[in-house]
mmCIF file of C-alpha atoms in Angstrom:
data_model
loop_
_atom_site.group_PDB
_atom_site.id
_atom_site.type_symbol
_atom_site.label_atom_id
_atom_site.label_comp_id
_atom_site.label_asym_id
_atom_site.label_seq_id
_atom_site.Cartn_x
_atom_site.Cartn_y
_atom_site.Cartn_z
ATOM 1 C CA MET A 1 12.035 -21.098 5.395
ATOM 2 C CA THR A 2 9.799 -24.145 5.478
ATOM 3 C CA SER A 3 7.025 -24.892 3.025
ATOM 4 C CA SER A 4 3.741 -26.555 3.715
ATOM 5 C CA ILE A 5 0.437 -27.199 2.007
ATOM 6 C CA GLU A 6 -2.590 -26.276 4.070
ATOM 7 C CA PRO A 7 -5.373 -28.850 4.512
ATOM 8 C CA ILE A 8 -7.957 -26.506 2.954
ATOM 9 C CA THR A 9 -9.216 -27.509 -0.487
ATOM 10 C CA GLY A 10 -10.950 -25.120 -2.888
ATOM 11 C CA ARG A 11 -13.426 -26.170 -5.575
ATOM 12 C CA TYR A 12 -16.209 -24.695 -7.702
ATOM 13 C CA ILE A 13 -19.856 -25.640 -7.694
ATOM 14 C CA ARG A 14 -22.591 -24.753 -10.181
ATOM 15 C CA LEU A 15 -25.770 -23.458 -8.570
ATOM 16 C CA THR A 16 -28.983 -21.969 -9.872
ATOM 17 C CA VAL A 17 -30.458 -19.263 -7.665
ATOM 18 C CA ASP A 18 -33.725 -17.564 -8.599
ATOM 19 C CA GLY A 19 -33.307 -19.023 -12.102
ATOM 20 C CA THR A 20 -29.820 -17.559 -12.480
ATOM 21 C CA PRO A 21 -26.917 -19.958 -13.119
ATOM 22 C CA LEU A 22 -23.919 -19.264 -10.883
ATOM 23 C CA ARG A 23 -20.377 -20.542 -10.561
ATOM 24 C CA VAL A 24 -19.549 -20.493 -6.881
ATOM 25 C CA TYR A 25 -16.204 -21.057 -5.217
ATOM 26 C CA PHE A 26 -16.035 -22.860 -1.888
ATOM 27 C CA GLU A 27 -13.389 -24.107 0.483
ATOM 28 C CA GLU A 28 -13.606 -27.153 2.666
ATOM 29 C CA ALA A 29 -11.660 -28.715 5.517
ATOM 30 C CA GLY A 30 -12.222 -31.347 8.174
ATOM 31 C CA ARG A 31 -14.447 -34.330 8.798
ATOM 32 C CA GLY A 32 -17.489 -34.628 10.997
ATOM 33 C CA ARG A 33 -20.414 -32.407 11.721
ATOM 34 C CA PRO A 34 -20.897 -30.011 8.795
ATOM 35 C CA VAL A 35 -20.596 -26.274 9.466
ATOM 36 C CA VAL A 36 -21.334 -23.785 6.678
ATOM 37 C CA CYS A 37 -19.431 -20.514 7.173
ATOM 38 C CA LEU A 38 -20.568 -17.191 5.695
ATOM 39 C CA HIS A 39 -18.284 -14.196 5.203
ATOM 40 C CA THR A 40 -19.046 -10.532 5.874
ATOM 41 C CA ALA A 41 -20.033 -7.841 3.387
ATOM 42 C CA GLY A 42 -17.322 -6.804 0.942
ATOM 43 C CA ALA A 43 -15.063 -9.773 1.656
ATOM 44 C CA ASP A 44 -14.778 -13.505 1.011
ATOM 45 C CA THR A 45 -14.146 -16.959 2.391
ATOM 46 C CA ARG A 46 -10.561 -16.164 3.368
ATOM 47 C CA GLN A 47 -11.951 -14.595 6.539
ATOM 48 C CA TRP A 48 -12.453 -18.144 7.849
ATOM 49 C CA ARG A 49 -8.913 -19.358 7.016
ATOM 50 C CA PHE A 50 -7.844 -19.938 10.612
ATOM 51 C CA ILE A 51 -10.934 -21.944 11.512
ATOM 52 C CA LEU A 52 -10.520 -24.132 8.418
ATOM 53 C CA ASN A 53 -6.862 -24.647 9.310
ATOM 54 C CA ASP A 54 -7.519 -25.498 12.957
ATOM 55 C CA GLU A 55 -6.514 -29.113 13.577
ATOM 56 C CA VAL A 56 -8.727 -29.520 16.623
ATOM 57 C CA PHE A 57 -11.878 -27.999 15.153
ATOM 58 C CA THR A 58 -11.468 -29.894 11.874
ATOM 59 C CA SER A 59 -11.003 -33.215 13.684
ATOM 60 C CA SER A 60 -14.714 -33.238 14.498
ATOM 61 C CA HIS A 61 -16.251 -30.762 12.048
ATOM 62 C CA ARG A 62 -16.433 -30.461 8.290
ATOM 63 C CA PHE A 63 -16.219 -26.741 7.533
ATOM 64 C CA LEU A 64 -17.485 -25.418 4.218
ATOM 65 C CA ALA A 65 -17.135 -21.753 3.341
ATOM 66 C CA PHE A 66 -18.248 -20.286 0.038
ATOM 67 C CA ASP A 67 -17.725 -16.962 -1.678
ATOM 68 C CA MET A 68 -21.048 -15.314 -2.334
ATOM 69 C CA PRO A 69 -21.658 -14.582 -6.041
ATOM 70 C CA TRP A 70 -19.812 -11.328 -6.963
ATOM 71 C CA HIS A 71 -17.299 -12.004 -4.149
ATOM 72 C CA GLY A 72 -13.853 -13.582 -4.023
ATOM 73 C CA LYS A 73 -13.495 -16.221 -6.738
ATOM 74 C CA SER A 74 -17.231 -16.608 -7.401
ATOM 75 C CA LEU A 75 -18.119 -14.854 -10.630
ATOM 76 C CA PRO A 76 -20.968 -12.406 -10.833
ATOM 77 C CA PRO A 77 -23.941 -13.667 -12.864
ATOM 78 C CA GLN A 78 -24.093 -13.269 -16.623
ATOM 79 C CA GLY A 79 -24.989 -9.693 -17.546
ATOM 80 C CA PHE A 80 -23.373 -8.178 -14.463
ATOM 81 C CA GLU A 81 -21.814 -5.464 -16.603
ATOM 82 C CA THR A 82 -25.135 -3.664 -16.896
ATOM 83 C CA ALA A 83 -26.623 -4.734 -13.566
ATOM 84 C CA GLU A 84 -26.617 -2.861 -10.270
ATOM 85 C CA TYR A 85 -25.637 -5.292 -7.539
ATOM 86 C CA LEU A 86 -28.026 -5.009 -4.599
ATOM 87 C CA LEU A 87 -28.184 -8.036 -2.322
ATOM 88 C CA THR A 88 -31.613 -8.924 -0.974
ATOM 89 C CA THR A 89 -32.721 -11.126 1.891
ATOM 90 C CA GLY A 90 -34.557 -13.421 -0.538
ATOM 91 C CA THR A 91 -31.603 -13.966 -2.861
ATOM 92 C CA TYR A 92 -29.208 -14.403 0.050
ATOM 93 C CA ILE A 93 -31.431 -17.062 1.642
ATOM 94 C CA GLU A 94 -31.848 -18.903 -1.660
ATOM 95 C CA THR A 95 -28.090 -18.856 -2.241
ATOM 96 C CA VAL A 96 -27.323 -20.410 1.138
ATOM 97 C CA LEU A 97 -30.037 -23.058 0.747
ATOM 98 C CA SER A 98 -28.945 -23.870 -2.820
ATOM 99 C CA PHE A 99 -25.368 -24.347 -1.660
ATOM 100 C CA CYS A 100 -26.459 -26.714 1.122
ATOM 101 C CA ASN A 101 -28.733 -28.643 -1.262
ATOM 102 C CA ALA A 102 -26.074 -28.969 -3.938
ATOM 103 C CA LEU A 103 -23.621 -30.448 -1.470
ATOM 104 C CA GLY A 104 -26.245 -32.678 0.096
ATOM 105 C CA LEU A 105 -25.660 -31.230 3.537
ATOM 106 C CA GLU A 106 -28.177 -32.492 6.011
ATOM 107 C CA LYS A 107 -28.834 -30.111 8.859
ATOM 108 C CA PRO A 108 -25.477 -28.373 8.977
ATOM 109 C CA LEU A 109 -24.612 -25.764 11.557
ATOM 110 C CA LEU A 110 -24.584 -22.282 10.080
ATOM 111 C CA ALA A 111 -21.912 -19.813 11.193
ATOM 112 C CA GLY A 112 -22.103 -16.361 9.647
ATOM 113 C CA CYS A 113 -20.383 -13.084 10.389
ATOM 114 C CA SER A 114 -21.925 -9.619 10.044
ATOM 115 C CA MET A 115 -24.288 -9.827 7.062
ATOM 116 C CA GLY A 116 -23.653 -13.585 7.249
ATOM 117 C CA GLY A 117 -24.817 -13.496 10.853
ATOM 118 C CA ARG A 118 -27.852 -11.462 9.879
ATOM 119 C CA ILE A 119 -28.875 -14.047 7.267
ATOM 120 C CA ALA A 120 -28.185 -16.838 9.756
ATOM 121 C CA LEU A 121 -30.803 -15.287 12.038
ATOM 122 C CA GLN A 122 -33.193 -14.891 9.092
ATOM 123 C CA LEU A 123 -32.740 -18.587 8.334
ATOM 124 C CA ALA A 124 -33.257 -19.399 12.022
ATOM 125 C CA ALA A 125 -36.619 -17.671 11.743
ATOM 126 C CA LEU A 126 -37.698 -18.845 8.278
ATOM 127 C CA HIS A 127 -35.965 -22.203 7.630
ATOM 128 C CA PRO A 128 -35.019 -23.697 10.999
ATOM 129 C CA ASP A 129 -35.757 -27.222 9.753
ATOM 130 C CA ARG A 130 -32.790 -27.025 7.386
ATOM 131 C CA PHE A 131 -30.128 -26.451 10.040
ATOM 132 C CA ALA A 132 -28.988 -27.884 13.368
ATOM 133 C CA GLY A 133 -28.023 -24.568 14.929
ATOM 134 C CA PHE A 134 -26.870 -21.036 14.277
ATOM 135 C CA ILE A 135 -23.698 -19.227 15.300
ATOM 136 C CA ALA A 136 -24.351 -15.572 14.530
ATOM 137 C CA VAL A 137 -21.116 -13.578 14.764
ATOM 138 C CA GLU A 138 -21.271 -9.764 14.894
ATOM 139 C CA ALA A 139 -24.967 -10.170 14.195
ATOM 140 C CA SER A 140 -28.015 -8.259 15.255
ATOM 141 C CA ASP A 141 -31.527 -7.446 14.184
ATOM 142 C CA PHE A 142 -30.816 -4.229 12.284
ATOM 143 C CA GLN A 143 -28.576 -1.170 12.233
ATOM 144 C CA PRO A 144 -28.995 1.707 9.833
ATOM 145 C CA ALA A 145 -25.772 2.952 8.241
ATOM 146 C CA TRP A 146 -23.685 5.527 10.110
ATOM 147 C CA TYR A 147 -22.021 6.252 6.753
ATOM 148 C CA ASP A 148 -23.182 6.844 3.180
ATOM 149 C CA ILE A 149 -23.061 3.529 1.321
ATOM 150 C CA ASP A 150 -22.748 5.390 -1.992
ATOM 151 C CA TRP A 151 -19.239 6.470 -0.979
ATOM 152 C CA PHE A 152 -18.065 3.005 -1.919
ATOM 153 C CA HIS A 153 -19.010 2.971 -5.581
ATOM 154 C CA ARG A 154 -17.861 6.055 -7.458
ATOM 155 C CA PRO A 155 -16.022 6.635 -10.705
ATOM 156 C CA ASP A 156 -13.546 9.047 -9.113
ATOM 157 C CA ALA A 157 -12.259 6.966 -6.227
ATOM 158 C CA HIS A 158 -11.286 3.413 -5.319
ATOM 159 C CA GLY A 159 -14.208 1.882 -3.462
ATOM 160 C CA GLY A 160 -12.115 -0.960 -2.127
ATOM 161 C CA GLU A 161 -9.515 1.287 -0.560
ATOM 162 C CA MET A 162 -12.182 3.501 0.967
ATOM 163 C CA GLY A 163 -14.103 0.478 2.206
ATOM 164 C CA ALA A 164 -11.004 -0.996 3.818
ATOM 165 C CA ALA A 165 -10.247 2.312 5.526
ATOM 166 C CA LEU A 166 -13.809 2.481 6.792
ATOM 167 C CA VAL A 167 -13.925 -1.052 8.166
ATOM 168 C CA SER A 168 -10.592 -0.587 9.922
ATOM 169 C CA ALA A 169 -12.725 1.311 12.442
ATOM 170 C CA ASN A 170 -14.188 -2.050 13.393
ATOM 171 C CA ILE A 171 -10.909 -3.860 14.020
ATOM 172 C CA ALA A 172 -9.743 -3.944 17.621
ATOM 173 C CA PRO A 173 -6.350 -2.393 18.393
ATOM 174 C CA HIS A 174 -5.280 -5.791 19.731
ATOM 175 C CA ALA A 175 -5.320 -7.368 16.243
ATOM 176 C CA PRO A 176 -1.848 -8.494 15.136
ATOM 177 C CA PRO A 177 -0.844 -6.091 12.337
ATOM 178 C CA VAL A 178 -0.387 -8.846 9.755
ATOM 179 C CA GLU A 179 -3.937 -10.122 10.238
ATOM 180 C CA ARG A 180 -5.372 -6.601 10.494
ATOM 181 C CA TRP A 181 -3.984 -5.924 7.025
ATOM 182 C CA ASN A 182 -4.896 -9.338 5.620
ATOM 183 C CA THR A 183 -8.436 -8.608 6.772
ATOM 184 C CA GLN A 184 -8.436 -5.218 5.073
ATOM 185 C CA TRP A 185 -6.896 -6.617 1.888
ATOM 186 C CA MET A 186 -10.078 -8.548 1.118
ATOM 187 C CA PHE A 187 -12.035 -5.271 1.157
ATOM 188 C CA MET A 188 -9.420 -3.626 -1.027
ATOM 189 C CA GLN A 189 -9.889 -6.465 -3.557
ATOM 190 C CA SER A 190 -13.671 -6.319 -3.543
ATOM 191 C CA GLY A 191 -15.239 -5.760 -6.965
ATOM 192 C CA PRO A 192 -16.733 -2.379 -7.892
ATOM 193 C CA GLY A 193 -20.068 -1.770 -6.196
ATOM 194 C CA VAL A 194 -20.053 -5.071 -4.313
ATOM 195 C CA PHE A 195 -19.494 -3.682 -0.817
ATOM 196 C CA ARG A 196 -22.166 -1.069 -1.506
ATOM 197 C CA GLY A 197 -24.592 -3.752 -2.713
ATOM 198 C CA ASP A 198 -23.986 -5.834 0.416
ATOM 199 C CA LEU A 199 -24.418 -2.794 2.640
ATOM 200 C CA SER A 200 -27.704 -2.051 0.944
ATOM 201 C CA PHE A 201 -28.984 -5.370 2.321
ATOM 202 C CA TYR A 202 -27.292 -4.907 5.681
ATOM 203 C CA THR A 203 -28.293 -1.313 6.390
ATOM 204 C CA LYS A 204 -31.703 -1.015 4.717
ATOM 205 C CA ASP A 205 -33.537 -4.333 5.169
ATOM 206 C CA ASP A 206 -35.010 -4.392 8.676
ATOM 207 C CA SER A 207 -37.295 -7.375 8.077
ATOM 208 C CA LEU A 208 -35.547 -9.472 10.712
ATOM 209 C CA VAL A 209 -36.773 -7.236 13.534
ATOM 210 C CA GLY A 210 -40.316 -8.548 13.288
ATOM 211 C CA ARG A 211 -39.166 -12.155 12.844
ATOM 212 C CA LEU A 212 -37.007 -12.608 15.946
ATOM 213 C CA GLY A 213 -40.008 -13.930 17.873
ATOM 214 C CA MET A 214 -40.374 -16.737 15.329
ATOM 215 C CA ILE A 215 -37.014 -18.237 16.276
ATOM 216 C CA ASP A 216 -37.423 -21.377 18.365
ATOM 217 C CA THR A 217 -34.133 -22.121 20.089
ATOM 218 C CA ARG A 218 -35.553 -25.395 21.461
ATOM 219 C CA GLN A 219 -35.529 -26.602 17.876
ATOM 220 C CA THR A 220 -32.315 -24.939 16.752
ATOM 221 C CA PRO A 221 -29.953 -23.219 19.187
ATOM 222 C CA VAL A 222 -28.814 -19.674 18.466
ATOM 223 C CA HIS A 223 -25.544 -18.302 19.817
ATOM 224 C CA ILE A 224 -24.729 -14.644 19.169
ATOM 225 C CA MET A 225 -21.159 -13.375 19.452
ATOM 226 C CA CYS A 226 -19.978 -9.769 19.362
ATOM 227 C CA GLY A 227 -16.580 -8.126 19.658
ATOM 228 C CA GLU A 228 -16.348 -5.296 22.171
ATOM 229 C CA TYR A 229 -14.681 -3.061 19.547
ATOM 230 C CA ASP A 230 -17.359 -3.613 16.916
ATOM 231 C CA MET A 231 -19.028 -0.273 16.215
ATOM 232 C CA THR A 232 -21.113 -1.517 13.284
ATOM 233 C CA CYS A 233 -22.854 -4.221 15.273
ATOM 234 C CA THR A 234 -22.192 -2.972 18.782
ATOM 235 C CA PRO A 235 -22.384 -5.133 21.911
ATOM 236 C CA GLU A 236 -25.593 -3.232 22.709
ATOM 237 C CA ASP A 237 -27.050 -4.233 19.307
ATOM 238 C CA ALA A 238 -26.094 -7.872 19.869
ATOM 239 C CA ARG A 239 -27.469 -7.870 23.415
ATOM 240 C CA ARG A 240 -30.780 -6.349 22.303
ATOM 241 C CA THR A 241 -31.083 -9.019 19.620
ATOM 242 C CA ALA A 242 -30.200 -11.896 21.937
ATOM 243 C CA GLU A 243 -32.736 -10.679 24.489
ATOM 244 C CA ALA A 244 -35.436 -10.683 21.812
ATOM 245 C CA ILE A 245 -34.796 -14.365 20.998
ATOM 246 C CA ASP A 246 -36.027 -16.628 23.758
ATOM 247 C CA GLY A 247 -33.234 -19.012 24.711
ATOM 248 C CA ALA A 248 -30.489 -17.394 22.626
ATOM 249 C CA THR A 249 -27.048 -17.259 24.192
ATOM 250 C CA LEU A 250 -24.657 -14.326 23.909
ATOM 251 C CA ALA A 251 -20.893 -13.825 24.158
ATOM 252 C CA ILE A 252 -19.323 -10.368 24.208
ATOM 253 C CA MET A 253 -15.764 -10.942 23.061
ATOM 254 C CA LYS A 254 -12.872 -9.063 24.610
ATOM 255 C CA ASP A 255 -10.135 -7.501 22.474
ATOM 256 C CA LEU A 256 -12.037 -8.249 19.258
ATOM 257 C CA GLY A 257 -13.879 -6.272 16.612
ATOM 258 C CA HIS A 258 -16.191 -6.947 13.681
ATOM 259 C CA PHE A 259 -13.996 -9.563 11.935
ATOM 260 C CA PRO A 260 -12.932 -11.674 14.893
ATOM 261 C CA MET A 261 -12.072 -14.923 13.075
ATOM 262 C CA SER A 262 -9.871 -13.024 10.629
ATOM 263 C CA GLU A 263 -8.430 -10.091 12.587
ATOM 264 C CA ASN A 264 -7.276 -11.991 15.662
ATOM 265 C CA PRO A 265 -7.589 -15.779 15.421
ATOM 266 C CA ALA A 266 -5.941 -16.506 18.765
ATOM 267 C CA ALA A 267 -8.343 -14.252 20.653
ATOM 268 C CA PHE A 268 -11.354 -15.601 18.733
ATOM 269 C CA ARG A 269 -10.553 -19.290 19.092
ATOM 270 C CA PRO A 270 -11.813 -19.886 22.659
ATOM 271 C CA TYR A 271 -15.047 -18.057 21.886
ATOM 272 C CA PHE A 272 -15.616 -20.159 18.762
ATOM 273 C CA GLN A 273 -14.799 -23.308 20.698
ATOM 274 C CA GLU A 274 -17.474 -22.329 23.201
ATOM 275 C CA ALA A 275 -19.915 -21.722 20.339
ATOM 276 C CA LEU A 276 -19.294 -25.184 18.881
ATOM 277 C CA GLU A 277 -19.726 -26.693 22.350
ATOM 278 C CA LEU A 278 -23.068 -24.943 22.727
ATOM 279 C CA MET A 279 -24.146 -26.389 19.380
ATOM 280 C CA ARG A 280 -22.871 -29.830 20.371
ATOM 281 C CA HIS A 281 -25.127 -29.923 23.377
ATOM 282 C CA SER A 282 -28.030 -28.558 21.457
ATOM 283 C CA HIS A 283 -31.524 -29.835 21.937
ATOM 284 C CA ALA A 284 -31.650 -30.611 18.218
ATOM 285 C CA GLU A 285 -28.746 -33.011 18.425
ATOM 286 C CA LEU A 286 -30.013 -34.706 21.559
ATOM 287 C CA THR A 287 -33.395 -35.387 20.007
ATOM 288 C CA HIS A 288 -31.768 -36.852 16.896
ATOM 289 C CA ALA A 289 -29.332 -38.993 18.866
ATOM 290 C CA MET B 1 0.664 30.651 25.563
ATOM 291 C CA THR B 2 1.605 29.182 28.926
ATOM 292 C CA PRO B 3 3.603 25.965 28.689
ATOM 293 C CA GLY B 4 1.667 22.946 29.879
ATOM 294 C CA THR B 5 -1.826 24.286 29.213
ATOM 295 C CA PRO B 6 -4.104 21.950 27.261
ATOM 296 C CA HIS B 7 -3.660 24.265 24.268
ATOM 297 C CA THR B 8 0.126 24.021 24.220
ATOM 298 C CA VAL B 9 0.061 20.296 24.930
ATOM 299 C CA HIS B 10 -2.216 19.708 21.964
ATOM 300 C CA ARG B 11 -0.254 22.067 19.716
ATOM 301 C CA SER B 12 2.897 20.243 20.595
ATOM 302 C CA LYS B 13 1.190 16.899 19.885
ATOM 303 C CA LEU B 14 0.149 18.097 16.410
ATOM 304 C CA ASP B 15 3.660 19.416 15.724
ATOM 305 C CA GLN B 16 5.056 16.057 16.739
ATOM 306 C CA MET B 17 2.599 14.235 14.464
ATOM 307 C CA ALA B 18 3.623 16.480 11.569
ATOM 308 C CA GLU B 19 7.272 15.624 12.208
ATOM 309 C CA ARG B 20 6.491 11.929 12.325
ATOM 310 C CA LEU B 21 4.561 12.237 9.091
ATOM 311 C CA ASP B 22 7.724 13.576 7.437
ATOM 312 C CA ALA B 23 9.491 10.440 8.593
ATOM 313 C CA THR B 24 6.788 8.004 7.421
ATOM 314 C CA PRO B 25 7.432 7.276 3.730
ATOM 315 C CA HIS B 26 4.346 5.165 3.085
ATOM 316 C CA LEU B 27 2.059 7.945 4.358
ATOM 317 C CA LEU B 28 3.847 10.520 2.213
ATOM 318 C CA ARG B 29 3.227 8.214 -0.752
ATOM 319 C CA LEU B 30 -0.445 7.637 0.138
ATOM 320 C CA GLY B 31 -0.966 11.365 0.676
ATOM 321 C CA ARG B 32 0.948 12.629 -2.351
ATOM 322 C CA LEU B 33 -2.252 14.069 -3.869
ATOM 323 C CA PHE B 34 -3.594 15.424 -0.594
ATOM 324 C CA ASN B 35 -3.470 19.235 -0.667
ATOM 325 C CA GLU B 36 -6.109 20.452 1.760
ATOM 326 C CA THR B 37 -6.567 22.424 4.948
ATOM 327 C CA VAL B 38 -8.090 20.430 7.779
ATOM 328 C CA LEU B 39 -9.480 22.004 10.922
ATOM 329 C CA ILE B 40 -8.752 20.045 14.061
ATOM 330 C CA GLU B 41 -10.668 21.562 16.937
ATOM 331 C CA ILE B 42 -9.722 20.298 20.363
ATOM 332 C CA ASP B 43 -12.055 21.558 23.073
ATOM 333 C CA GLN B 44 -12.324 25.218 22.007
ATOM 334 C CA ASP B 45 -8.893 25.457 20.382
ATOM 335 C CA GLU B 46 -8.750 25.613 16.585
ATOM 336 C CA PHE B 47 -5.770 24.253 14.653
ATOM 337 C CA TYR B 48 -5.750 24.648 10.864
ATOM 338 C CA LEU B 49 -3.437 22.065 9.335
ATOM 339 C CA THR B 50 -2.508 22.759 5.736
ATOM 340 C CA PHE B 51 -1.360 19.600 3.973
ATOM 341 C CA GLU B 52 0.719 19.855 0.815
ATOM 342 C CA LYS B 53 1.632 16.721 -1.102
ATOM 343 C CA GLY B 54 1.037 14.660 2.000
ATOM 344 C CA ARG B 55 3.125 16.790 4.350
ATOM 345 C CA VAL B 56 1.883 19.252 6.955
ATOM 346 C CA ALA B 57 3.159 22.509 5.474
ATOM 347 C CA GLU B 58 1.698 24.783 8.139
ATOM 348 C CA ILE B 59 -0.350 24.795 11.319
ATOM 349 C CA LYS B 60 -2.254 28.018 11.978
ATOM 350 C CA GLU B 61 -4.056 28.606 15.229
ATOM 351 C CA GLY B 62 -7.517 30.113 15.553
ATOM 352 C CA PRO B 63 -9.969 31.295 16.468
ATOM 353 C CA SER B 64 -10.682 32.420 12.946
ATOM 354 C CA LYS B 65 -13.792 32.906 10.883
ATOM 355 C CA LYS B 66 -11.749 33.563 7.748
ATOM 356 C CA LEU B 67 -9.488 30.554 7.303
ATOM 357 C CA PRO B 68 -11.066 28.112 4.847
ATOM 358 C CA TRP B 69 -10.930 24.379 5.528
ATOM 359 C CA ARG B 70 -12.055 21.260 3.635
ATOM 360 C CA PHE B 71 -13.214 19.157 6.551
ATOM 361 C CA ALA B 72 -13.046 19.432 10.315
ATOM 362 C CA LEU B 73 -12.549 16.988 13.144
ATOM 363 C CA ARG B 74 -13.822 18.450 16.394
ATOM 364 C CA ALA B 75 -13.349 16.512 19.605
ATOM 365 C CA LYS B 76 -13.013 16.933 23.312
ATOM 366 C CA GLY B 77 -9.399 16.981 24.490
ATOM 367 C CA GLU B 78 -10.165 14.226 26.944
ATOM 368 C CA ALA B 79 -11.548 12.048 24.132
ATOM 369 C CA LEU B 80 -8.512 12.637 21.914
ATOM 370 C CA ASP B 81 -6.199 11.814 24.809
ATOM 371 C CA LYS B 82 -7.989 8.464 25.021
ATOM 372 C CA PHE B 83 -7.803 8.110 21.230
ATOM 373 C CA TRP B 84 -4.044 8.605 21.444
ATOM 374 C CA HIS B 85 -3.632 5.947 24.131
ATOM 375 C CA PRO B 86 -1.499 3.046 22.788
ATOM 376 C CA ILE B 87 -4.421 0.613 23.245
ATOM 377 C CA PRO B 88 -7.532 2.809 23.170
ATOM 378 C CA GLU B 89 -10.674 1.554 24.821
ATOM 379 C CA PRO B 90 -13.691 0.646 22.645
ATOM 380 C CA GLY B 91 -15.220 3.676 20.960
ATOM 381 C CA PHE B 92 -12.022 5.721 21.280
ATOM 382 C CA HIS B 93 -10.013 3.569 18.861
ATOM 383 C CA ASP B 94 -11.042 5.331 15.641
ATOM 384 C CA ILE B 95 -12.080 8.841 14.593
ATOM 385 C CA PHE B 96 -15.458 7.501 13.469
ATOM 386 C CA GLY B 97 -15.806 5.888 16.879
ATOM 387 C CA LEU B 98 -15.402 9.321 18.474
ATOM 388 C CA VAL B 99 -18.229 10.561 16.250
ATOM 389 C CA LYS B 100 -20.526 7.568 16.683
ATOM 390 C CA TYR B 101 -20.337 7.666 20.466
ATOM 391 C CA GLY B 102 -20.711 11.437 20.744
ATOM 392 C CA HIS B 103 -17.144 12.363 21.682
ATOM 393 C CA GLY B 104 -16.520 14.320 18.508
ATOM 394 C CA ARG B 105 -17.860 15.580 15.220
ATOM 395 C CA ILE B 106 -16.743 15.574 11.601
ATOM 396 C CA ASP B 107 -17.959 18.450 9.450
ATOM 397 C CA GLY B 108 -17.434 19.786 5.960
ATOM 398 C CA ASP B 109 -16.515 17.849 2.839
ATOM 399 C CA ILE B 110 -16.696 14.349 4.296
ATOM 400 C CA LEU B 111 -16.263 12.752 0.875
ATOM 401 C CA THR B 112 -12.781 14.269 0.636
ATOM 402 C CA LEU B 113 -12.038 12.742 4.018
ATOM 403 C CA VAL B 114 -13.351 9.349 2.900
ATOM 404 C CA LYS B 115 -11.304 9.444 -0.305
ATOM 405 C CA ASN B 116 -8.233 9.995 1.860
ATOM 406 C CA LEU B 117 -9.464 8.037 4.830
ATOM 407 C CA ARG B 118 -6.572 5.645 5.338
ATOM 408 C CA TYR B 119 -4.070 8.476 5.036
ATOM 409 C CA PHE B 120 -5.872 10.771 7.458
ATOM 410 C CA LYS B 121 -6.636 8.065 10.000
ATOM 411 C CA GLU B 122 -3.015 6.956 10.020
ATOM 412 C CA PHE B 123 -1.909 10.574 10.366
ATOM 413 C CA MET B 124 -4.166 10.967 13.397
ATOM 414 C CA ALA B 125 -2.828 7.704 14.841
ATOM 415 C CA LEU B 126 0.749 9.047 14.681
ATOM 416 C CA GLY B 127 -0.059 10.654 18.017
ATOM 417 C CA ARG B 128 -0.065 7.208 19.608
ATOM 418 C CA ARG B 129 3.542 6.239 19.125
ATOM 419 C CA GLU B 130 5.114 8.430 21.783
ATOM 420 C CA GLU B 131 3.198 6.814 24.627
ATOM 421 C CA SER B 132 3.880 3.319 23.378
ATOM 422 C CA GLN B 133 7.643 3.846 23.375
#
């Protein structure tokens, strides 16, 4: 058996969001155009491990992926033990902007999956000047829950195990078993109430619907990607959203589900390559050249 | 029952899944606290599966208005046949997919299902192995 050290480095950064001090974990790999990567609800930065380990992508891009507070290796804020975690659009936006500010990132690309894709579209509408383009994976305007989010935070059951079993519905049958289970492991590890608190944002806040018309893809390109097996953000949801954004591009991805970069990296790679190409030729870059 | 009717084909599928469950140690471990009766209704045929300590102890056939059950999965036979395909098409790849896209229904104590979701979904997926061999 051979050993190797991956090129990904992990560090911590201190941020203040809405007056709350936070210790946030982030991973980084590559040199070149910065790309900030956002994970899904109930998971963490490890979902992007194959992109950050990709020699070709990292030869021209600097990828930065951070664990949202409460997730992965980012601690919850002080006083979490008596707080109910409920993510909001405002806090999520401030967290992403604070991270970019703290690292001095000038107009990075933003790639987010699921709730990360939702907030990418919110930022495309509300803060387009801060980014060069948006890759919104498994992202759409809004879907109400087809499940009860309270299932995932109960004293008599393991929310992480239930959450993992639920999200397995969104993994395509083509996923290699090892990556299917690595993807589910992150949900199994999620802290108590965290998946529920993310889903509260994802399934109850429909404020993006009325903002899609504000997105100007001539200023910042928007590329939406959706796996054909995703039943949380279905291809129909993604298509409806793309059609509501003038100039947005759309890719429906074969053999993939809701966690494409994590569940099946080989199948996702060509679609992500296409997304980066679309951002490379973006109007924003041409006008800054 | 006549051999080869949809009823007997589905009964035989459930029997086969129960046998495979007996031979799947990790599912027996995951289901060691699962002691419930589950109604699986395929087209109009009712099958009451009584699980004891993670094993299928008994399958009773309906119709019955007396047999109690904890939760029920009701689906069209055609939809379940697609669900049991080795590589199911989108929407047929998960029991919640069957529900979301209108091919089936889940009734009863859904929380008990969710607490045992991995176990039950993997039990249902045991019907896939035969075709993939």
